[in-house]
mmCIF file of C-alpha atoms in Angstrom:
data_model
loop_
_atom_site.group_PDB
_atom_site.id
_atom_site.type_symbol
_atom_site.label_atom_id
_atom_site.label_comp_id
_atom_site.label_asym_id
_atom_site.label_seq_id
_atom_site.Cartn_x
_atom_site.Cartn_y
_atom_site.Cartn_z
ATOM 1 C CA MET K 1 -8.778 17.852 -0.468
ATOM 2 C CA SER K 2 -11.693 16.495 1.574
ATOM 3 C CA LEU K 3 -13.992 17.254 -1.367
ATOM 4 C CA ILE K 4 -11.756 15.238 -3.697
ATOM 5 C CA HIS K 5 -11.680 12.330 -1.245
ATOM 6 C CA ALA K 6 -15.483 12.412 -1.067
ATOM 7 C CA LEU K 7 -15.770 12.302 -4.853
ATOM 8 C CA GLN K 8 -13.317 9.398 -4.962
ATOM 9 C CA ILE K 9 -15.819 7.423 -2.891
ATOM 10 C CA LEU K 10 -18.975 8.644 -4.647
ATOM 11 C CA PRO K 11 -18.017 10.370 -7.938
ATOM 12 C CA ARG K 12 -21.511 11.403 -9.053
ATOM 13 C CA ALA K 13 -22.939 12.333 -5.644
ATOM 14 C CA SER K 14 -25.061 15.473 -5.635
ATOM 15 C CA TRP K 15 -23.746 18.562 -3.892
ATOM 16 C CA THR K 16 -26.651 18.216 -1.458
ATOM 17 C CA GLN K 17 -25.579 14.650 -0.562
ATOM 18 C CA LEU K 18 -21.990 15.776 -0.083
ATOM 19 C CA SER K 19 -22.991 18.820 1.972
ATOM 20 C CA THR K 20 -24.503 16.594 4.663
ATOM 21 C CA VAL K 21 -21.140 14.850 5.048
ATOM 22 C CA LEU K 22 -18.672 17.712 4.506
ATOM 23 C CA GLY K 23 -20.443 20.396 6.505
ATOM 24 C CA ALA K 24 -20.482 22.996 3.722
ATOM 25 C CA GLY K 25 -23.407 24.229 1.663
ATOM 26 C CA PRO K 26 -24.113 22.767 -1.810
ATOM 27 C CA ASP K 27 -23.338 26.097 -3.515
ATOM 28 C CA THR K 28 -20.012 26.372 -1.671
ATOM 29 C CA LEU K 29 -19.011 22.845 -2.705
ATOM 30 C CA ALA K 30 -20.006 23.509 -6.312
ATOM 31 C CA ARG K 31 -17.866 26.674 -6.383
ATOM 32 C CA ARG K 32 -14.889 24.847 -4.863
ATOM 33 C CA TRP K 33 -15.134 22.093 -7.448
ATOM 34 C CA GLU K 34 -15.439 24.601 -10.285
ATOM 35 C CA HIS K 35 -12.243 26.299 -9.073
ATOM 36 C CA LEU K 36 -10.367 22.981 -8.928
ATOM 37 C CA THR K 37 -11.481 21.744 -12.340
ATOM 38 C CA ALA K 38 -11.186 25.069 -14.165
ATOM 39 C CA GLY K 39 -7.627 25.449 -12.883
ATOM 40 C CA GLY K 40 -6.653 21.896 -13.832
ATOM 41 C CA TYR K 41 -6.018 20.920 -10.209
ATOM 42 C CA ALA K 42 -8.474 18.003 -10.131
ATOM 43 C CA TRP K 43 -10.898 16.073 -12.322
ATOM 44 C CA THR K 44 -13.429 13.262 -12.457
ATOM 45 C CA SER K 45 -13.405 10.825 -15.336
ATOM 46 C CA LEU K 46 -15.190 7.719 -16.543
ATOM 47 C CA LEU K 47 -13.763 4.991 -18.755
ATOM 48 C CA ILE K 48 -14.971 1.617 -20.021
ATOM 49 C CA ALA K 49 -13.497 -1.243 -17.981
ATOM 50 C CA ARG K 50 -15.432 -4.093 -19.569
ATOM 51 C CA ARG K 51 -17.368 -4.768 -22.783
ATOM 52 C CA GLY K 52 -20.011 -7.395 -22.090
ATOM 53 C CA THR K 53 -18.197 -10.404 -20.642
ATOM 54 C CA GLU K 54 -14.828 -9.254 -22.016
ATOM 55 C CA SER K 55 -12.432 -7.202 -19.893
ATOM 56 C CA ALA K 56 -10.233 -4.617 -21.561
ATOM 57 C CA LEU K 57 -6.678 -5.669 -22.409
ATOM 58 C CA TYR K 58 -3.881 -3.634 -20.802
ATOM 59 C CA ALA K 59 -0.153 -3.532 -21.549
ATOM 60 C CA TRP K 60 2.946 -1.736 -20.286
ATOM 61 C CA VAL K 61 5.298 -0.485 -22.992
ATOM 62 C CA GLU K 62 8.840 0.757 -22.360
ATOM 63 C CA LEU K 63 10.256 3.025 -25.056
ATOM 64 C CA GLU K 64 13.760 4.167 -25.867
ATOM 65 C CA CYS K 65 13.150 7.388 -27.752
ATOM 66 C CA THR K 66 13.380 11.143 -27.943
ATOM 67 C CA ALA K 67 11.189 11.523 -24.904
ATOM 68 C CA ASP K 68 9.528 14.950 -25.122
ATOM 69 C CA THR K 69 8.231 14.981 -28.692
ATOM 70 C CA THR K 70 7.265 11.312 -28.594
ATOM 71 C CA ALA K 71 5.480 11.723 -25.265
ATOM 72 C CA VAL K 72 3.422 14.660 -26.532
ATOM 73 C CA GLU K 73 2.380 12.641 -29.598
ATOM 74 C CA LEU K 74 1.393 9.574 -27.594
ATOM 75 C CA ALA K 75 -0.468 11.556 -24.940
ATOM 76 C CA GLY K 76 -2.912 12.561 -27.666
ATOM 77 C CA ASP K 77 -3.824 8.965 -28.523
ATOM 78 C CA PRO K 78 -7.039 7.495 -27.090
ATOM 79 C CA GLY K 79 -5.371 4.159 -26.264
ATOM 80 C CA THR K 80 -2.782 5.547 -23.830
ATOM 81 C CA LEU K 81 -3.866 5.635 -20.183
ATOM 82 C CA GLY K 82 -0.463 6.649 -18.870
ATOM 83 C CA VAL K 83 2.541 8.405 -20.430
ATOM 84 C CA HIS K 84 5.548 8.911 -18.138
ATOM 85 C CA ALA K 85 9.104 10.071 -18.893
ATOM 86 C CA VAL K 86 11.220 7.960 -16.553
ATOM 87 C CA THR K 87 14.682 7.245 -15.207
ATOM 88 C CA GLY K 88 16.435 3.946 -15.828
ATOM 89 C CA GLY K 89 16.695 1.801 -18.940
ATOM 90 C CA ALA K 90 13.723 3.344 -20.755
ATOM 91 C CA ASP K 91 12.856 6.920 -21.674
ATOM 92 C CA LEU K 92 9.076 6.486 -21.550
ATOM 93 C CA VAL K 93 6.698 4.074 -19.859
ATOM 94 C CA LEU K 94 3.201 3.777 -21.326
ATOM 95 C CA LEU K 95 0.085 2.097 -20.003
ATOM 96 C CA LEU K 96 -2.048 1.051 -22.983
ATOM 97 C CA ILE K 97 -5.614 -0.222 -23.268
ATOM 98 C CA ALA K 98 -6.897 -2.194 -26.260
ATOM 99 C CA PRO K 99 -9.871 -4.447 -27.016
ATOM 100 C CA ASP K 100 -7.696 -7.470 -27.869
ATOM 101 C CA LEU K 101 -4.201 -8.660 -28.821
ATOM 102 C CA PRO K 102 -4.493 -7.904 -32.579
ATOM 103 C CA ALA K 103 -5.551 -4.331 -31.798
ATOM 104 C CA LEU K 104 -2.654 -3.959 -29.356
ATOM 105 C CA ASP K 105 -0.200 -5.286 -31.939
ATOM 106 C CA SER K 106 -1.611 -2.965 -34.589
ATOM 107 C CA TYR K 107 -1.185 0.064 -32.339
ATOM 108 C CA VAL K 108 2.333 -0.778 -31.146
ATOM 109 C CA THR K 109 3.712 -1.803 -34.554
ATOM 110 C CA GLY K 110 1.690 0.560 -36.735
ATOM 111 C CA ARG K 111 1.784 3.650 -34.536
ATOM 112 C CA VAL K 112 4.259 3.566 -31.646
ATOM 113 C CA ARG K 113 7.246 1.978 -33.391
ATOM 114 C CA ARG K 114 6.855 4.236 -36.426
ATOM 115 C CA LEU K 115 7.016 7.528 -34.545
ATOM 116 C CA PRO K 116 10.143 9.588 -35.297
ATOM 117 C CA GLY K 117 12.710 9.166 -32.552
ATOM 118 C CA VAL K 118 11.501 5.769 -31.310
ATOM 119 C CA LEU K 119 14.471 3.405 -31.152
ATOM 120 C CA ARG K 120 13.004 0.451 -29.303
ATOM 121 C CA ALA K 121 9.710 -0.654 -27.779
ATOM 122 C CA ARG K 122 9.331 -3.472 -25.250
ATOM 123 C CA THR K 123 5.756 -4.609 -24.592
ATOM 124 C CA GLN K 124 4.540 -6.527 -21.545
ATOM 125 C CA VAL K 125 0.937 -7.668 -21.684
ATOM 126 C CA VAL K 126 -0.994 -7.431 -18.426
ATOM 127 C CA THR K 127 -2.346 -10.909 -17.752
ATOM 128 C CA ARG K 128 -4.248 -9.773 -14.688
ATOM 129 C CA MET K 129 -5.074 -6.418 -13.133
ATOM 130 C CA HIS K 130 -5.233 -7.007 -9.385
ATOM 131 C CA ASN K 131 -6.726 -3.620 -8.538
ATOM 132 C CA ARG K 132 -8.309 -0.977 -10.724
ATOM 133 C CA PRO K 133 -6.173 1.977 -11.766
ATOM 134 C CA TYR K 134 -6.596 5.250 -9.872
ATOM 135 C CA ARG K 135 -8.193 3.522 -6.860
ATOM 136 C CA SER K 136 -5.714 4.985 -4.353
ATOM 137 C CA ARG K 137 -7.296 7.727 -2.226
ATOM 138 C CA ILE K 138 -5.906 10.814 -0.566
ATOM 139 C CA GLU K 139 -7.482 9.977 2.836
ATOM 140 C CA GLN K 140 -8.637 13.431 3.957
ATOM 141 C CA LEU K 141 -12.044 12.564 5.420
ATOM 142 C CA THR K 142 -12.575 11.383 8.963
ATOM 143 C CA PRO K 143 -13.463 7.682 9.331
ATOM 144 C CA ALA K 144 -17.041 8.668 10.179
ATOM 145 C CA GLN K 145 -17.366 10.813 7.033
ATOM 146 C CA ALA K 146 -15.882 8.060 4.855
ATOM 147 C CA ARG K 147 -18.321 5.505 6.312
ATOM 148 C CA LEU K 148 -21.307 7.750 5.560
ATOM 149 C CA LEU K 149 -20.280 8.085 1.915
ATOM 150 C CA ALA K 150 -19.437 4.388 1.637
ATOM 151 C CA ASP K 151 -22.936 3.583 2.921
ATOM 152 C CA LEU K 152 -24.459 5.856 0.268
ATOM 153 C CA SER K 153 -22.307 4.196 -2.394
ATOM 154 C CA ALA K 154 -23.355 0.708 -1.255
ATOM 155 C CA LEU K 155 -27.018 1.776 -1.347
ATOM 156 C CA GLU K 156 -26.647 3.022 -4.917
ATOM 157 C CA ARG K 157 -25.017 -0.262 -5.962
ATOM 158 C CA ARG K 158 -27.844 -2.291 -4.415
ATOM 159 C CA ASP K 159 -30.464 -0.140 -6.130
ATOM 160 C CA GLY K 160 -28.705 -0.580 -9.466
ATOM 161 C CA ALA K 161 -28.339 -4.328 -9.034
ATOM 162 C CA ARG K 162 -32.133 -4.816 -8.862
ATOM 163 C CA ALA K 163 -32.453 -3.634 -12.475
ATOM 164 C CA ARG K 164 -29.254 -5.301 -13.652
ATOM 165 C CA VAL K 165 -28.982 -6.701 -17.198
ATOM 166 C CA ALA K 166 -25.992 -8.044 -19.105
ATOM 167 C CA PRO K 167 -23.785 -4.969 -19.661
ATOM 168 C CA GLN K 168 -23.405 -5.134 -23.426
ATOM 169 C CA VAL K 169 -21.915 -1.834 -24.587
ATOM 170 C CA THR K 170 -24.131 -0.063 -27.126
ATOM 171 C CA GLU K 171 -23.383 2.803 -29.479
ATOM 172 C CA LEU K 172 -25.161 5.153 -27.064
ATOM 173 C CA ASP K 173 -22.995 3.841 -24.221
ATOM 174 C CA ARG K 174 -19.867 4.633 -26.219
ATOM 175 C CA ARG K 175 -21.099 8.169 -26.806
ATOM 176 C CA LEU K 176 -21.900 8.606 -23.113
ATOM 177 C CA VAL K 177 -18.461 7.386 -22.071
ATOM 178 C CA ALA K 178 -16.780 9.682 -24.574
ATOM 179 C CA GLU K 179 -18.658 12.628 -23.055
ATOM 180 C CA LEU K 180 -17.943 11.574 -19.452
ATOM 181 C CA ALA K 181 -14.239 10.854 -19.936
ATOM 182 C CA GLY K 182 -13.444 14.510 -19.423
ATOM 183 C CA ASP K 183 -15.998 15.191 -16.678
ATOM 184 C CA ALA K 184 -17.796 12.282 -15.020
ATOM 185 C CA ARG K 185 -20.120 14.704 -13.185
ATOM 186 C CA ARG K 186 -21.938 15.976 -16.258
ATOM 187 C CA SER K 187 -25.668 15.876 -15.605
ATOM 188 C CA ALA K 188 -28.095 13.441 -17.186
ATOM 189 C CA ALA K 189 -29.904 16.404 -18.742
ATOM 190 C CA GLU K 190 -26.742 17.678 -20.399
ATOM 191 C CA LEU K 191 -25.823 14.190 -21.629
ATOM 192 C CA ALA K 192 -29.327 13.665 -22.994
ATOM 193 C CA ARG K 193 -29.088 16.868 -25.040
ATOM 194 C CA GLN K 194 -25.588 15.986 -26.277
ATOM 195 C CA CYS K 195 -26.538 12.432 -27.266
ATOM 196 C CA ASP K 196 -30.068 13.215 -28.517
ATOM 197 C CA THR K 197 -31.893 10.937 -26.099
ATOM 198 C CA SER K 198 -33.918 11.203 -22.884
ATOM 199 C CA GLU K 199 -32.646 11.753 -19.357
ATOM 200 C CA SER K 200 -34.286 8.527 -18.206
ATOM 201 C CA THR K 201 -32.431 6.591 -20.917
ATOM 202 C CA VAL K 202 -29.117 8.147 -19.884
ATOM 203 C CA ARG K 203 -29.690 7.237 -16.227
ATOM 204 C CA ARG K 204 -30.804 3.716 -17.118
ATOM 205 C CA ARG K 205 -27.804 2.991 -19.337
ATOM 206 C CA LEU K 206 -25.329 4.343 -16.773
ATOM 207 C CA ASP K 207 -27.005 2.270 -14.045
ATOM 208 C CA VAL K 208 -26.849 -0.880 -16.188
ATOM 209 C CA LEU K 209 -23.181 -0.402 -17.032
ATOM 210 C CA ALA K 210 -22.235 0.440 -13.458
ATOM 211 C CA ALA K 211 -24.142 -2.543 -12.027
ATOM 212 C CA GLY K 212 -22.351 -4.854 -14.451
ATOM 213 C CA GLY K 213 -18.894 -3.535 -13.617
ATOM 214 C CA ALA K 214 -18.444 -2.060 -17.095
ATOM 215 C CA LEU K 215 -17.556 1.447 -15.908
ATOM 216 C CA HIS K 216 -14.459 2.752 -14.208
ATOM 217 C CA HIS K 217 -15.058 6.034 -12.336
ATOM 218 C CA HIS K 218 -12.247 7.960 -10.760
ATOM 219 C CA CYS K 219 -11.641 11.342 -9.198
ATOM 220 C CA GLN K 220 -8.080 12.528 -8.894
ATOM 221 C CA PRO K 221 -6.093 15.621 -7.931
ATOM 222 C CA ALA K 222 -3.291 16.680 -10.253
ATOM 223 C CA PRO K 223 -0.381 14.739 -8.711
ATOM 224 C CA ARG K 224 1.927 17.732 -8.364
ATOM 225 C CA PHE K 225 -0.593 19.359 -6.004
ATOM 226 C CA SER K 226 -1.725 16.208 -4.197
ATOM 227 C CA GLY K 227 1.123 15.632 -1.751
ATOM 228 C CA ARG K 228 2.169 12.603 -3.827
ATOM 229 C CA PRO K 229 3.800 14.131 -6.910
ATOM 230 C CA VAL K 230 6.246 11.332 -7.815
ATOM 231 C CA TRP K 231 5.114 8.421 -10.007
ATOM 232 C CA ALA K 232 7.211 5.288 -9.677
ATOM 233 C CA MET K 233 7.180 1.775 -11.060
ATOM 234 C CA VAL K 234 8.578 -1.279 -9.302
ATOM 235 C CA THR K 235 9.066 -4.526 -11.227
ATOM 236 C CA ALA K 236 9.388 -7.770 -9.333
ATOM 237 C CA GLN K 237 9.449 -11.544 -9.544
ATOM 238 C CA VAL K 238 7.532 -13.995 -7.396
ATOM 239 C CA ALA K 239 7.274 -17.768 -7.769
ATOM 240 C CA PRO K 240 3.782 -18.974 -8.803
ATOM 241 C CA PRO K 241 3.135 -20.859 -5.507
ATOM 242 C CA ASP K 242 3.824 -17.635 -3.587
ATOM 243 C CA GLU K 243 1.655 -15.368 -5.760
ATOM 244 C CA PRO K 244 -1.642 -15.451 -3.806
ATOM 245 C CA GLY K 245 -0.090 -14.456 -0.490
ATOM 246 C CA THR K 246 2.215 -11.913 -2.115
ATOM 247 C CA LEU K 247 -0.592 -10.215 -4.033
ATOM 248 C CA ALA K 248 -2.794 -10.097 -0.956
ATOM 249 C CA ALA K 249 0.027 -8.369 0.932
ATOM 250 C CA LEU K 250 0.684 -5.876 -1.904
ATOM 251 C CA THR K 251 -2.957 -4.826 -2.146
ATOM 252 C CA ARG K 252 -2.844 -3.834 1.531
ATOM 253 C CA VAL K 253 -0.024 -1.320 0.865
ATOM 254 C CA ARG K 254 -1.900 1.981 0.437
ATOM 255 C CA ARG K 255 0.509 3.610 -1.986
ATOM 256 C CA THR K 256 0.324 0.808 -4.565
ATOM 257 C CA GLN K 257 -1.928 2.346 -7.196
ATOM 258 C CA VAL K 258 -1.815 -0.373 -9.885
ATOM 259 C CA ILE K 259 -0.727 -3.980 -9.304
ATOM 260 C CA THR K 260 -0.404 -6.085 -12.450
ATOM 261 C CA SER K 261 0.749 -9.549 -13.419
ATOM 262 C CA VAL K 262 2.668 -9.273 -16.690
ATOM 263 C CA THR K 263 4.451 -11.276 -19.359
ATOM 264 C CA GLY K 264 8.209 -10.917 -19.789
ATOM 265 C CA PRO K 265 11.386 -11.131 -17.704
ATOM 266 C CA HIS K 266 9.507 -10.349 -14.460
ATOM 267 C CA ASN K 267 5.937 -11.271 -13.628
ATOM 268 C CA LEU K 268 4.783 -8.283 -11.551
ATOM 269 C CA ALA K 269 4.693 -4.555 -12.287
ATOM 270 C CA VAL K 270 3.511 -2.197 -9.543
ATOM 271 C CA ALA K 271 2.873 1.529 -10.091
ATOM 272 C CA MET K 272 2.446 4.066 -7.291
ATOM 273 C CA TRP K 273 2.474 7.743 -6.357
ATOM 274 C CA LEU K 274 4.999 8.830 -3.726
ATOM 275 C CA GLY K 275 5.569 11.970 -1.687
ATOM 276 C CA SER K 276 9.233 12.183 -2.728
ATOM 277 C CA VAL K 277 11.928 10.286 -4.592
ATOM 278 C CA GLY K 278 13.397 9.294 -1.242
ATOM 279 C CA GLU K 279 10.261 7.316 -0.423
ATOM 280 C CA LEU K 280 11.050 4.799 -3.157
ATOM 281 C CA HIS K 281 13.665 3.049 -1.003
ATOM 282 C CA GLU K 282 11.250 3.025 1.926
ATOM 283 C CA ILE K 283 8.375 1.615 -0.127
ATOM 284 C CA THR K 284 10.438 -1.123 -1.794
ATOM 285 C CA ALA K 285 11.763 -2.213 1.598
ATOM 286 C CA GLY K 286 8.189 -2.169 2.881
ATOM 287 C CA LEU K 287 6.982 -4.279 -0.031
ATOM 288 C CA VAL K 288 9.578 -6.940 0.708
ATOM 289 C CA ARG K 289 8.752 -6.879 4.409
ATOM 290 C CA ALA K 290 5.059 -7.281 3.624
ATOM 291 C CA ALA K 291 5.723 -10.007 1.022
ATOM 292 C CA PRO K 292 9.018 -11.835 1.788
ATOM 293 C CA ALA K 293 8.717 -14.006 -1.350
ATOM 294 C CA LEU K 294 8.948 -10.888 -3.533
ATOM 295 C CA ARG K 295 12.210 -10.227 -5.392
ATOM 296 C CA ILE K 296 12.578 -6.643 -6.672
ATOM 297 C CA THR K 297 14.028 -6.620 -10.210
ATOM 298 C CA GLY K 298 13.886 -2.919 -11.099
ATOM 299 C CA THR K 299 12.653 0.559 -10.237
ATOM 300 C CA ALA K 300 11.910 3.697 -12.241
ATOM 301 C CA VAL K 301 10.828 7.201 -11.247
ATOM 302 C CA SER K 302 8.906 9.579 -13.488
ATOM 303 C CA LEU K 303 10.645 12.817 -14.422
ATOM 304 C CA ARG K 304 7.401 14.109 -15.923
ATOM 305 C CA THR K 305 3.900 12.735 -16.351
ATOM 306 C CA TYR K 306 2.244 13.652 -19.639
ATOM 307 C CA LYS K 307 -1.012 11.764 -19.285
ATOM 308 C CA ILE K 308 -3.135 10.009 -16.644
ATOM 309 C CA GLY K 309 -6.173 8.107 -17.859
ATOM 310 C CA ALA K 310 -7.844 10.350 -20.433
ATOM 311 C CA GLN K 311 -6.276 13.538 -19.021
ATOM 312 C CA VAL K 312 -3.325 15.335 -20.630
ATOM 313 C CA LEU K 313 -1.111 17.275 -18.209
ATOM 314 C CA GLY K 314 0.959 20.367 -18.956
ATOM 315 C CA PRO K 315 4.574 21.097 -17.956
ATOM 316 C CA ASP K 316 3.301 22.685 -14.721
ATOM 317 C CA GLY K 317 1.506 19.463 -13.785
ATOM 318 C CA ARG K 318 -2.015 20.802 -14.241
ATOM 319 C CA ARG K 319 -4.641 19.218 -16.469
ATOM 320 C CA LEU K 320 -4.761 20.775 -19.937
ATOM 321 C CA HIS K 321 -7.574 18.793 -21.581
ATOM 322 C CA HIS K 322 -8.812 15.261 -22.046
ATOM 323 C CA VAL K 323 -8.620 12.864 -24.972
ATOM 324 C CA ARG K 324 -11.911 11.275 -25.972
ATOM 325 C CA PRO K 325 -11.433 7.512 -25.554
ATOM 326 C CA ASP K 326 -12.116 4.944 -28.250
ATOM 327 C CA ALA K 327 -14.735 3.144 -26.175
#
C-alpha cells in the first residue's frame, strides 16, 4: 500500500526516484507494481480535466432500472466515470462527463433513457467541482516520506511551468490520453511508437497539458482491497451565505472523495469511500459537526461498483479492463 500512496503523490515517478523514498530497489518496486496491476488490484490512469479554457462538464444521474444489465451496458461507455448500484430511491448512480450541456442531453436522452429496463432518470448538473475526483489517499507513507515525494512533485510542476503554453488539446493529445487512461505509467518511448511521433514531442505535450491543469492523474487501489470498500453518497442542503465556510470544512474531512455543488432539490452531493456501512452514520454526524449549517437530505450506499473513472470492475471487485475515453 505504501507504493500506491507514493504513486498517488507522484504518478509517473521513476522506480529509481521511488526507491530512494520507499527503501526498496527499483526492480523490486517494478515487480510489485506489475503484480498489483496484472491482478487488477490497483491502477494508474489519466483523464482530460480541461480543454483549453473550458473545464469538463460533470453530472450525477440517478436511475430507476434493472440494475445489473443496465450497469454493465453503461460501464462500457466512455462518458461514465462512475457506475454504482445503490440502496435508497435509485437503483444506479452515475457520474458523467461531457464537453457541454447539449452533449450531456444527447447522451442522457439518446442513450441512457433508451436502454431496456430504464424506468426513470434524474439528472443533476455539477455547477462546481470543489475537489478533483480520486484525490483521497490511503495514507500509508510516513510524513517524512510523503514530504520527500511532495517536494519532487512541486519541483516537476515548477519545471513544467517555465515552458507553459495555453493548454489547447490537440489530436495528438487526445490520442495520448486515450493510451494513458488505462495505464498512466506507460513510457514516452512506448507512447511515441503507438502515436507515431517522437519521445520529445510526447514529453513536451504531457508537460504542457499538466502545467495548464488539463490533465487529471490518479492512482487507486481496487476499493474492495483498499480498506475502504464501501462507496457512499451524501446529499445535503446549505444556504448560499453559509456555503464558503461549509465547503472549507467539508474539504478538510479526509474521507470526502468528491464534493460537488449541484442543481436540483439539494445543492450539495458528496461521495466518499468508507471502511464499513456502519461508518456512514459516523461520517454524516462528523460532517454536521464540522459544518453546522449543513442539512443532510439523503444517503445512499453502493451494493456494487461497476466502474471508477475509466476502469471497469468485475464482480470480485478487481479491475477487468479500461474504457478508452472520448477525450
